XYZ file of C-alpha atoms in Angstrom:
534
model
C 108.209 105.095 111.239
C 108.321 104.545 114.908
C 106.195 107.166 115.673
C 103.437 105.128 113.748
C 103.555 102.061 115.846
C 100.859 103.050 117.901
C 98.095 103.362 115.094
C 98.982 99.851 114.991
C 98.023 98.579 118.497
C 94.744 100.400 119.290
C 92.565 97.255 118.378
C 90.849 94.866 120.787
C 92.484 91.402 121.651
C 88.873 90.088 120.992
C 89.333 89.877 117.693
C 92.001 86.661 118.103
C 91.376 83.264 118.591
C 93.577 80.040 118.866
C 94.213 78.670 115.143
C 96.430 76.623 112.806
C 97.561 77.898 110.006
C 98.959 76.679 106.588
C 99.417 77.505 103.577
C 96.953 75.251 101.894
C 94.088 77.455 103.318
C 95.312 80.693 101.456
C 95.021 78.809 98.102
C 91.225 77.470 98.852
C 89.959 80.226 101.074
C 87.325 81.525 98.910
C 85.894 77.795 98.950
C 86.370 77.681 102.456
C 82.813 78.523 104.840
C 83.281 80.888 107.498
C 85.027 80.047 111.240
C 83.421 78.157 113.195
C 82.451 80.150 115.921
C 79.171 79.968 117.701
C 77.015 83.296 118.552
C 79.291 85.551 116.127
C 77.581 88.392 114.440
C 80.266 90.001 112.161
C 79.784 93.162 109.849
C 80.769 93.130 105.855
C 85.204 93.182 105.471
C 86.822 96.549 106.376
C 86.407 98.738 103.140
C 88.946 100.955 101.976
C 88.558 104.317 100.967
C 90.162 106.467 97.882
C 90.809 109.897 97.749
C 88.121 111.589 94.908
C 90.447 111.893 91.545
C 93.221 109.435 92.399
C 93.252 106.230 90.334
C 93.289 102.770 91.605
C 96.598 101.745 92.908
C 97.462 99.555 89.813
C 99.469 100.391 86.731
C 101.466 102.968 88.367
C 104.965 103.717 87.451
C 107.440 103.338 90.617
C 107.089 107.785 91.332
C 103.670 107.623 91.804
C 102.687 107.409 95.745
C 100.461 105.138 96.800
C 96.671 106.625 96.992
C 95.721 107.596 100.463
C 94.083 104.158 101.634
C 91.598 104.512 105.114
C 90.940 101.037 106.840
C 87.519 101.520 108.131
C 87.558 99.423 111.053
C 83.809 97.979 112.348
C 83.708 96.300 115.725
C 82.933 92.279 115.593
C 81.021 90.700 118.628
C 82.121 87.713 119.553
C 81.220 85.616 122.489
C 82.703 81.882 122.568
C 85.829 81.086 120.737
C 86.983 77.666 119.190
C 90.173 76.443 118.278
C 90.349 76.366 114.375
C 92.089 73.516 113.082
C 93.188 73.732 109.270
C 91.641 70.938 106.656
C 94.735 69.920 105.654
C 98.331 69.530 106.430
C 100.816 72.578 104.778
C 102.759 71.359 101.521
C 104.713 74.114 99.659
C 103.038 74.812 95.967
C 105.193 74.641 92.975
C 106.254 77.809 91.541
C 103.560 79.933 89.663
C 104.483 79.560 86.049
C 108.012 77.915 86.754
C 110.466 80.438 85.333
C 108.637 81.572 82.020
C 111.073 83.636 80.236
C 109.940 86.210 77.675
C 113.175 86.997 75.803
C 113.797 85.299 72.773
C 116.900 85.271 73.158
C 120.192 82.795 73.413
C 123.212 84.830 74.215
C 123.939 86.727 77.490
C 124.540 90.065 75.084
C 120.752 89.246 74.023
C 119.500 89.771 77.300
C 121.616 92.495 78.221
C 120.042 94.582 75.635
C 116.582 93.487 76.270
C 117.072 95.018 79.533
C 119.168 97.453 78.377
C 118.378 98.362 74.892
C 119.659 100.093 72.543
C 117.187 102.772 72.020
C 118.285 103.754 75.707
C 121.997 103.938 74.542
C 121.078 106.210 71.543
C 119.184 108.172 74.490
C 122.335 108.259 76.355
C 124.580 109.199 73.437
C 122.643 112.060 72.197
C 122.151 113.745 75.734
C 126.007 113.150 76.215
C 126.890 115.019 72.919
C 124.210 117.973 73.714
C 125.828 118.543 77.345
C 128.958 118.855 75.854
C 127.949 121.384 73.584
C 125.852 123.423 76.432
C 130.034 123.287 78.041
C 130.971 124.569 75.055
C 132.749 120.989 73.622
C 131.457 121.336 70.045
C 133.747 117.948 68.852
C 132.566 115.186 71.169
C 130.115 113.785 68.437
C 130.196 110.294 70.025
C 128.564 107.257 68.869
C 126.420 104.184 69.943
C 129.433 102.163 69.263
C 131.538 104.205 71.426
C 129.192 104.297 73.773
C 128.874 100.680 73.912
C 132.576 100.286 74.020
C 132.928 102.739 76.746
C 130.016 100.561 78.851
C 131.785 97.622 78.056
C 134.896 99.266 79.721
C 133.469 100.046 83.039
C 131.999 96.307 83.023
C 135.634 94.922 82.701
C 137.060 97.304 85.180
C 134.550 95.945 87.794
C 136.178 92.379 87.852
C 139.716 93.049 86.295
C 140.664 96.061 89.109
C 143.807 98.537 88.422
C 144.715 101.212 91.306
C 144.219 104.133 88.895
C 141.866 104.194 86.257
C 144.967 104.921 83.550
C 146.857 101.757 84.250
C 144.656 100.092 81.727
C 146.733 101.819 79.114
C 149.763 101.901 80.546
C 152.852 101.223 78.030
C 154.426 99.157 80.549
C 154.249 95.819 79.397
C 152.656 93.456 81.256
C 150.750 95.899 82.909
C 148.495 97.139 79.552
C 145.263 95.598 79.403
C 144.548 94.997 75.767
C 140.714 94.299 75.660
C 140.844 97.948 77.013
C 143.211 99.721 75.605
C 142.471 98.679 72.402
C 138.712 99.079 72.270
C 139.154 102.956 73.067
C 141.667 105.824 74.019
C 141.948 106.833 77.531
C 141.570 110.414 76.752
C 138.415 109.856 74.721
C 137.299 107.335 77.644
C 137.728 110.137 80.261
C 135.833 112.699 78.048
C 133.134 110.436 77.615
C 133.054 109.972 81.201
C 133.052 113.621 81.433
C 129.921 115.053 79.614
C 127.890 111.532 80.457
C 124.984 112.747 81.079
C 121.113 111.620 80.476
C 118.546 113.611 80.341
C 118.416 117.948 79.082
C 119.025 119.596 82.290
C 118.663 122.724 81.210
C 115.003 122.817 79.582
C 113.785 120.182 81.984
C 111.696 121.696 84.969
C 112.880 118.823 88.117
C 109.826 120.093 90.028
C 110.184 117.718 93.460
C 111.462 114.902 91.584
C 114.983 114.515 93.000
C 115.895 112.296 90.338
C 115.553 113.883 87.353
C 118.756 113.728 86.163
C 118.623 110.017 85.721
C 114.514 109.412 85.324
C 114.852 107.699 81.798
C 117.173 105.288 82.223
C 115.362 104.391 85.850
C 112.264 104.486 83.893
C 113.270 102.389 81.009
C 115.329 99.742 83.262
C 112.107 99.265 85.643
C 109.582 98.642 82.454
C 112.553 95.781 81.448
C 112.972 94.227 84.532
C 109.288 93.609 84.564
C 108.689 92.534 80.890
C 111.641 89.784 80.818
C 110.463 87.107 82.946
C 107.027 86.663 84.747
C 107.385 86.661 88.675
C 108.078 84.298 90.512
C 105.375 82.976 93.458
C 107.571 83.924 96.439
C 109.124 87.349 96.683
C 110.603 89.787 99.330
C 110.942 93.077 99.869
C 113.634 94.984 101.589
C 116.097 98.083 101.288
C 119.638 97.831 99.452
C 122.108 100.751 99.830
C 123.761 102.066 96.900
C 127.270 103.195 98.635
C 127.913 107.377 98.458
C 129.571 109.915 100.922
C 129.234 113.151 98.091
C 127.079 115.583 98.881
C 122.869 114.525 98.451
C 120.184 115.909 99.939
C 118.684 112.087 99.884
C 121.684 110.352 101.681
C 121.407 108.477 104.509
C 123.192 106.843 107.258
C 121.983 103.114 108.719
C 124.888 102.281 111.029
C 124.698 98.239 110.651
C 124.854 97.949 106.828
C 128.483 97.358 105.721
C 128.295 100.900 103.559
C 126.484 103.115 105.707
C 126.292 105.912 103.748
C 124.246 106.352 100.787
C 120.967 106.109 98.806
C 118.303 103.951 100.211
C 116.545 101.952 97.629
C 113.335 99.829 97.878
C 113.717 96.473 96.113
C 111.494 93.567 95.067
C 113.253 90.497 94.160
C 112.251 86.862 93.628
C 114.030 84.044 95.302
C 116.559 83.617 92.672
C 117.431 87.100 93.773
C 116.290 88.778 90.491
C 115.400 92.244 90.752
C 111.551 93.249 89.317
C 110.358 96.589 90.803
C 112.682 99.084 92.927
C 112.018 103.013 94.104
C 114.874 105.076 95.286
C 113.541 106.541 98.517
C 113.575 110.994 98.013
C 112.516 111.460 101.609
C 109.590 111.659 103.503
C 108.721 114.908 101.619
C 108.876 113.699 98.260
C 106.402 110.797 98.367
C 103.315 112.749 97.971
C 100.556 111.369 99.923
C 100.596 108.924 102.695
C 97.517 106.889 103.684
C 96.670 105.763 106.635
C 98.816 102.563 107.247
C 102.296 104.586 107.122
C 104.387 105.564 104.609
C 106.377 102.146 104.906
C 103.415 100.048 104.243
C 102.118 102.258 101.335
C 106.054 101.281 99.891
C 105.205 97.403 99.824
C 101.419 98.364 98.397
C 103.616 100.468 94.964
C 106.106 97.497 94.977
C 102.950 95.232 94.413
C 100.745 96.526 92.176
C 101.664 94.598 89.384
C 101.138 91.590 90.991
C 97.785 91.992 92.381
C 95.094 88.912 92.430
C 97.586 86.469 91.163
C 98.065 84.595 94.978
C 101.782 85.868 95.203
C 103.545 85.320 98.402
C 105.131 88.779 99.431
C 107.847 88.966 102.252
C 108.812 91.635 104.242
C 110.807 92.611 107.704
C 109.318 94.044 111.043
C 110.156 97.775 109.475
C 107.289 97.485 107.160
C 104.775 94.361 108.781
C 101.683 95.509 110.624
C 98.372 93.929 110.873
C 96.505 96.312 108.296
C 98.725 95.947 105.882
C 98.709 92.260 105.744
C 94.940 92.811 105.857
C 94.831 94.821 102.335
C 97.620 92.930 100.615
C 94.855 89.959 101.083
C 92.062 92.341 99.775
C 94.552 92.464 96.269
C 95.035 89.032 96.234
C 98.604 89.199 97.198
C 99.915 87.294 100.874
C 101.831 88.525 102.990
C 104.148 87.530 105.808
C 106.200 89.339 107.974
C 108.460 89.970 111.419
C 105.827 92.038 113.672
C 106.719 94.120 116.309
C 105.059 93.828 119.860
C 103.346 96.790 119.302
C 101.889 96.561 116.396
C 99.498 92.926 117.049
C 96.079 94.415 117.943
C 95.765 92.758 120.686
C 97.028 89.034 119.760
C 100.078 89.682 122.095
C 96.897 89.004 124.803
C 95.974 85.726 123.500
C 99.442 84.167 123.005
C 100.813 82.642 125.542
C 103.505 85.107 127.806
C 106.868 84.924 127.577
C 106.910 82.879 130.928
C 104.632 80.099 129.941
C 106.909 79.765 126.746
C 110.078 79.382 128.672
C 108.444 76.801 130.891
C 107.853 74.642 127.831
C 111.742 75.023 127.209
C 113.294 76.084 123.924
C 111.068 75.952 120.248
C 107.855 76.543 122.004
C 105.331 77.833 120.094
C 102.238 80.083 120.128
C 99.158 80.897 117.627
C 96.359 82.849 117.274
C 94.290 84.393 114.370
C 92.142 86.959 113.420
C 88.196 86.803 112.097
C 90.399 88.068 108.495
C 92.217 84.924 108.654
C 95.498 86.903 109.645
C 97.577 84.707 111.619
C 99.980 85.673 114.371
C 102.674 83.078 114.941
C 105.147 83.531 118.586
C 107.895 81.242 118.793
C 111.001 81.180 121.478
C 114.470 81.185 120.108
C 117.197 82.740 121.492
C 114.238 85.582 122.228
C 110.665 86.201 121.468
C 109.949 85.778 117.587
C 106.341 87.341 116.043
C 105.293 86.694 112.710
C 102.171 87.850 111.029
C 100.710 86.601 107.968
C 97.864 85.830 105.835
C 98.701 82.427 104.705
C 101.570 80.788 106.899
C 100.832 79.628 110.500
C 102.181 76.728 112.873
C 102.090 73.655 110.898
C 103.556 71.554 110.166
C 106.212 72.202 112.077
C 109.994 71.074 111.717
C 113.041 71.064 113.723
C 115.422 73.480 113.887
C 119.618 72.797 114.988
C 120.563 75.236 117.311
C 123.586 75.670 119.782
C 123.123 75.203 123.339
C 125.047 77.279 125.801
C 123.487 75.068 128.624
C 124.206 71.788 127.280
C 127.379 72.678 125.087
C 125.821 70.846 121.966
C 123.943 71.206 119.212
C 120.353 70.572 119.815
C 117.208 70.392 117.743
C 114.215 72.296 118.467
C 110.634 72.872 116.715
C 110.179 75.343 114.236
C 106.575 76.741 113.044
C 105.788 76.893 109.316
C 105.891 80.225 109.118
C 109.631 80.871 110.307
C 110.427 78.094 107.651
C 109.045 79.487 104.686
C 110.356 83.190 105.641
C 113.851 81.715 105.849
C 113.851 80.361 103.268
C 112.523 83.182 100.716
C 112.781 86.400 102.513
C 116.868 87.048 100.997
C 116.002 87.795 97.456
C 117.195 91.102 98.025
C 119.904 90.553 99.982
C 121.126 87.869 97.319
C 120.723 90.757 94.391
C 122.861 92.988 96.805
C 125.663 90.272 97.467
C 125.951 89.297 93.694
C 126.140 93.293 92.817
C 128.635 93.664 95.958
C 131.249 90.849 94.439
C 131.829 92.901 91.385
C 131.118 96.291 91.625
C 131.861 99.662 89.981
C 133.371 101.230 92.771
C 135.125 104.254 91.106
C 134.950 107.466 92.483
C 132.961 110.305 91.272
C 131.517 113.670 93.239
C 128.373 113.396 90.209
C 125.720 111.194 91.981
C 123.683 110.552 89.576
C 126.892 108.730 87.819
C 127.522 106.709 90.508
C 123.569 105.478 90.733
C 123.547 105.197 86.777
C 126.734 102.404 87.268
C 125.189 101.073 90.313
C 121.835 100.013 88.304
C 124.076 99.019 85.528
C 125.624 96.568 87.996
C 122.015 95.244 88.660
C 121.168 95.062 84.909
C 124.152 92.573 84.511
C 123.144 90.584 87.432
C 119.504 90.641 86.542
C 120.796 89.135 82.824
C 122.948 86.771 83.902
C 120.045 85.293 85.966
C 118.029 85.392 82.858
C 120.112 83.053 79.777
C 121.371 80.537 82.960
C 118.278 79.749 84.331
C 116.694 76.929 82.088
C 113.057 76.886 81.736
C 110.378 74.198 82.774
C 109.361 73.828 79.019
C 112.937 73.792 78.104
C 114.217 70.734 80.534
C 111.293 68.650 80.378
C 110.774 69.039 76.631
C 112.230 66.760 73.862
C 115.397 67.372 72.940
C 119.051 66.164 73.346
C 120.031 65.830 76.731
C 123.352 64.552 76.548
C 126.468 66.122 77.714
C 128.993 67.521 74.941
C 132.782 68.639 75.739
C 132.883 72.427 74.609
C 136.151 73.949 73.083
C 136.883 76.276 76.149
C 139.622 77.679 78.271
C 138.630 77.500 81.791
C 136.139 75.245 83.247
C 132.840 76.378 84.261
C 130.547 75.759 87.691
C 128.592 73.042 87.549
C 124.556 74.399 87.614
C 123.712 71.258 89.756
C 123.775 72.597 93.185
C 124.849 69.726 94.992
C 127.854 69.636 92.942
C 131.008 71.953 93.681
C 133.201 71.141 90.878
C 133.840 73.026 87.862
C 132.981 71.083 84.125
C 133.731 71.639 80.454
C 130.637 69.448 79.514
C 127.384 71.418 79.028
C 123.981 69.656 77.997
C 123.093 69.733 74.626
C 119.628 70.255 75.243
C 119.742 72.975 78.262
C 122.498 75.047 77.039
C 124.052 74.883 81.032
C 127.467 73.683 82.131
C 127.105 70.280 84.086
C 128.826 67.056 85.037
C 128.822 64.499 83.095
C 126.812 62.836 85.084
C 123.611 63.727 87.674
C 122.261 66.712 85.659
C 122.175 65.188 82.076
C 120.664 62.332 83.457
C 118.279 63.824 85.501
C 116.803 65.680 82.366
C 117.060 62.800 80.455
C 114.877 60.994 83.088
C 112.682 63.453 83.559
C 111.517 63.756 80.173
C 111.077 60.135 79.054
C 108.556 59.791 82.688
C 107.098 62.905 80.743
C 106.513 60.912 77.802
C 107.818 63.153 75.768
């Protein structure tokens, strides 16, 4: 993708002027008039073009390349520039549609097998039982059941963690785990594991899909992600490595993750780090088509097609930002903010101020310019030179920032632009999925890669459901209802949803269904829904 850059950096620096930037403008920009720039004759919005015969770049499943997109770009005369203040100080929306669940459903098992249902495990179990009669094992005959036992297995073994896989049934005591051993036999366990399998390899043609062998249960997982919750307003998008040193013609090797080896996957998660769309990346020669902007750009523009003309707030890293691409997530309706390279800002690196001026100002200074498409570049000093591009974040208002100083051997405070802010703050969805799939995860070894990547996304299905029954909805905790805490008939204690509280509770509210305190929480709803009037 390096090799790229430079498509990226062959605009003129005419096209930026000094400008504020918030996020209030992004929400009433098709109210807004144009900029206010005297003598300006600009041409109709850079158009983009479609390959004859491909469909439009919405409703596709998460195989399908992105359709070859060409940015037609139209030189804009301009002549005097003035600074463009924004009408109205940045304030964070609330969340589009809170957290609108729709599951009906109460228990975590619910969930589960809304996401993973049980028309997939019939799926499973047949293609299990037909692979091990192409081996020639004509008495497998396994069952749902079994096969639900046998997933339940591999879910405990994540969290309850033996040396050796047959310690579970050891008949040393003490050692025996019961709500293993006695839910199935290791030796129909390890055949099970055996002839696992999920799809007919031998009267499917692969073609140049690489993952064929595990399609429809990718398939089926992606469609249930989506369907089980509407997305949330500010989501990011970034790679998550699904650990594997077999042999794989689509392994790779990124030195600074903490599992360098294995199979890249492109993820789209929500703040709450809940998974919606992912792609495992085949290669460069598997993605069919690549437009113009790059194949990593045409990765964020599948990732987003389901969420096009709703004014999402998409974030992404410096591997995938560029100029264009922020241009045409706009065009969709989607905005975008990212870390920019240098050499990929048309030109704004020419308007900013230098790296010298910035220095002279001292620590937090802070530079911004925009585009005539309302693309804003924002350069900051930190600890180095920091570029971020976006459509709807800018400068203000600023805040202040605590960092160390060598120099002064303190902490200090220095400004911070908007747009650093809000990317902090909501660019670690995936890396949140990642860390929550990384404390418990199904680590066991197996040459079969497609086994490994069927328990890795089984890993993310749990997260993704636990997400789903614990996260109480706006309706839910604002409606009428009983919001008092009761003492529940439990073992161990669980944490405490408030998140300024650390302590662990027996109490949940009646109303919410969540374990809390006795105290803040239960109140808090309480409050909240009498100011409601309700």
């Amino acid at each position: 993708y390096d090799s790229e850059d430079s498509q990226y950096s062959d605009s003129s620096d005419e096209e930026w002027l000094p400008s504020k930037k918030t996020l209030d403008q992004c929400e009433s920009a098709s109210e807004e008039e144009g900029p206010d720039v005297e003598d300006v004759e600009e041409e109709s919005p850079d158009e983009i073009a479609v390959e004859p015969g491909v469909e439009a770049p919405t409703g596709r499943s998460v195989d399908t390349p992105a359709p070859p997109a060409k940015a037609k770009k139209k030189q804009q005369k301009r002549h005097t520039w003035k600074v463009k203040d924004s009408p109205c100080e940045g304030v964070l929306p609330d969340f589009l549609g809170e957290w609108s669940l729709n599951v009906q459903a109460t228990e975590p098992l619910e969930f589960f097998l809304h996401l993973f249902p049980e028309e997939l495990i019939d799926d499973i179990t047949y293609h299990t039982n037909l692979y091990a009669l192409q081996k020639g094992r004509e008495n497998l005959n396994a069952t749902a059941e079994e096969m639900k036992a046998f997933l339940g297995i591999n879910l405990v073994m994540t969290f309850i963690r033996y040396p050796r896989r047959r310690m579970y049934w050891s008949s040393e005591q003490g050692l025996r785990l019961p709500l293993i051993a006695d839910a199935m036999a290791v030796n129909r366990f390890e055949d099970i594991l055996r002839y696992l399998h999920f799809t007919d390899t031998s009267s499917t043609d692969p073609g140049n899909d690489k993952l064929f062998r595990i399609k429809p249960v990718l398939d089926t997982l992606q469609a249930n992600f989506l369907s089980a919750v509407d997305p949330e307003e500010f989501q990011a998008i970034d790679e998550m490595i699904m650990p594997f040193k077999g042999k794989l013609s689509i392994k790779q090797y990124i030195p600074k993750k903490p599992k360098p080896w294995g199979v890249k996957i492109w993820a789209r998660a929500g703040a709450s780090g809940y998974m919606y769309r992912f792609e495992v990346y085949r290669g460069a020669a598997s993605t069919g088509a690549v437009s113009e902007l790059g194949t990593a750009a045409d990765v964020i523009l599948r990732l987003c097609d389901d969420i096009q003309f709703k004014n999402h707030k998409v974030f992404f890293d410096n591997f995938f930002c560029g100029i264009p691409l922020i241009t045409i997530l706009k065009e969709q309706g989607i905005y975008g903010t990212g870390t920019c390279r240098v050499n990929r800002l048309q030109g704004a690196q020419a308007k900013l101020k230098s790296a010298t001026e910035l220095k002279e100002e001292g620590r937090g200074a802070i530079s911004v310019v925009t585009n005539g498409e309302d693309v804003t570049v924002t350069r900051w000093l930190d600890n180095s030179l920091i570029h971020k591009a976006s459509s709807c974040l800018g400068k203000h208002p600023t805040d202040v920032a605590q960092r160390w100083s060598k120099k002064d051997k303190k902490i200090i405070t220095i400004d911070r632009p908007f747009a650093v802010k809000v990317y902090n703050d909501y660019m670690g969805g995936v890396g949140l999925m990642d860390q929550m799939v990384a404390m418990y995860p199904h680590r066991r070894k197996n040459k079969r890669w497609y086994i490994r990547m069927f328990f890795h996304f089984l890993d993310v299905t749990v997260v993704n459901d636990g997400l789903l029954p614990f996260k109480v909805t706006r309706e839910v905790r604002l409606g009428p209802g009983n919001h008092w805490p009761q003492l529940n008939d439990i073992k161990n204690a669980q944490r405490c949803q408030d998140p300024a509280c650390t302590r662990k509770t027996k109490y949940s509210c009646m109303c919410c269904n969540v374990a809390v305190c006795p105290g803040f929480h239960v109140r808090e709803c309480y409050r909240t829904s009498w100011e409601s009037g309700v």
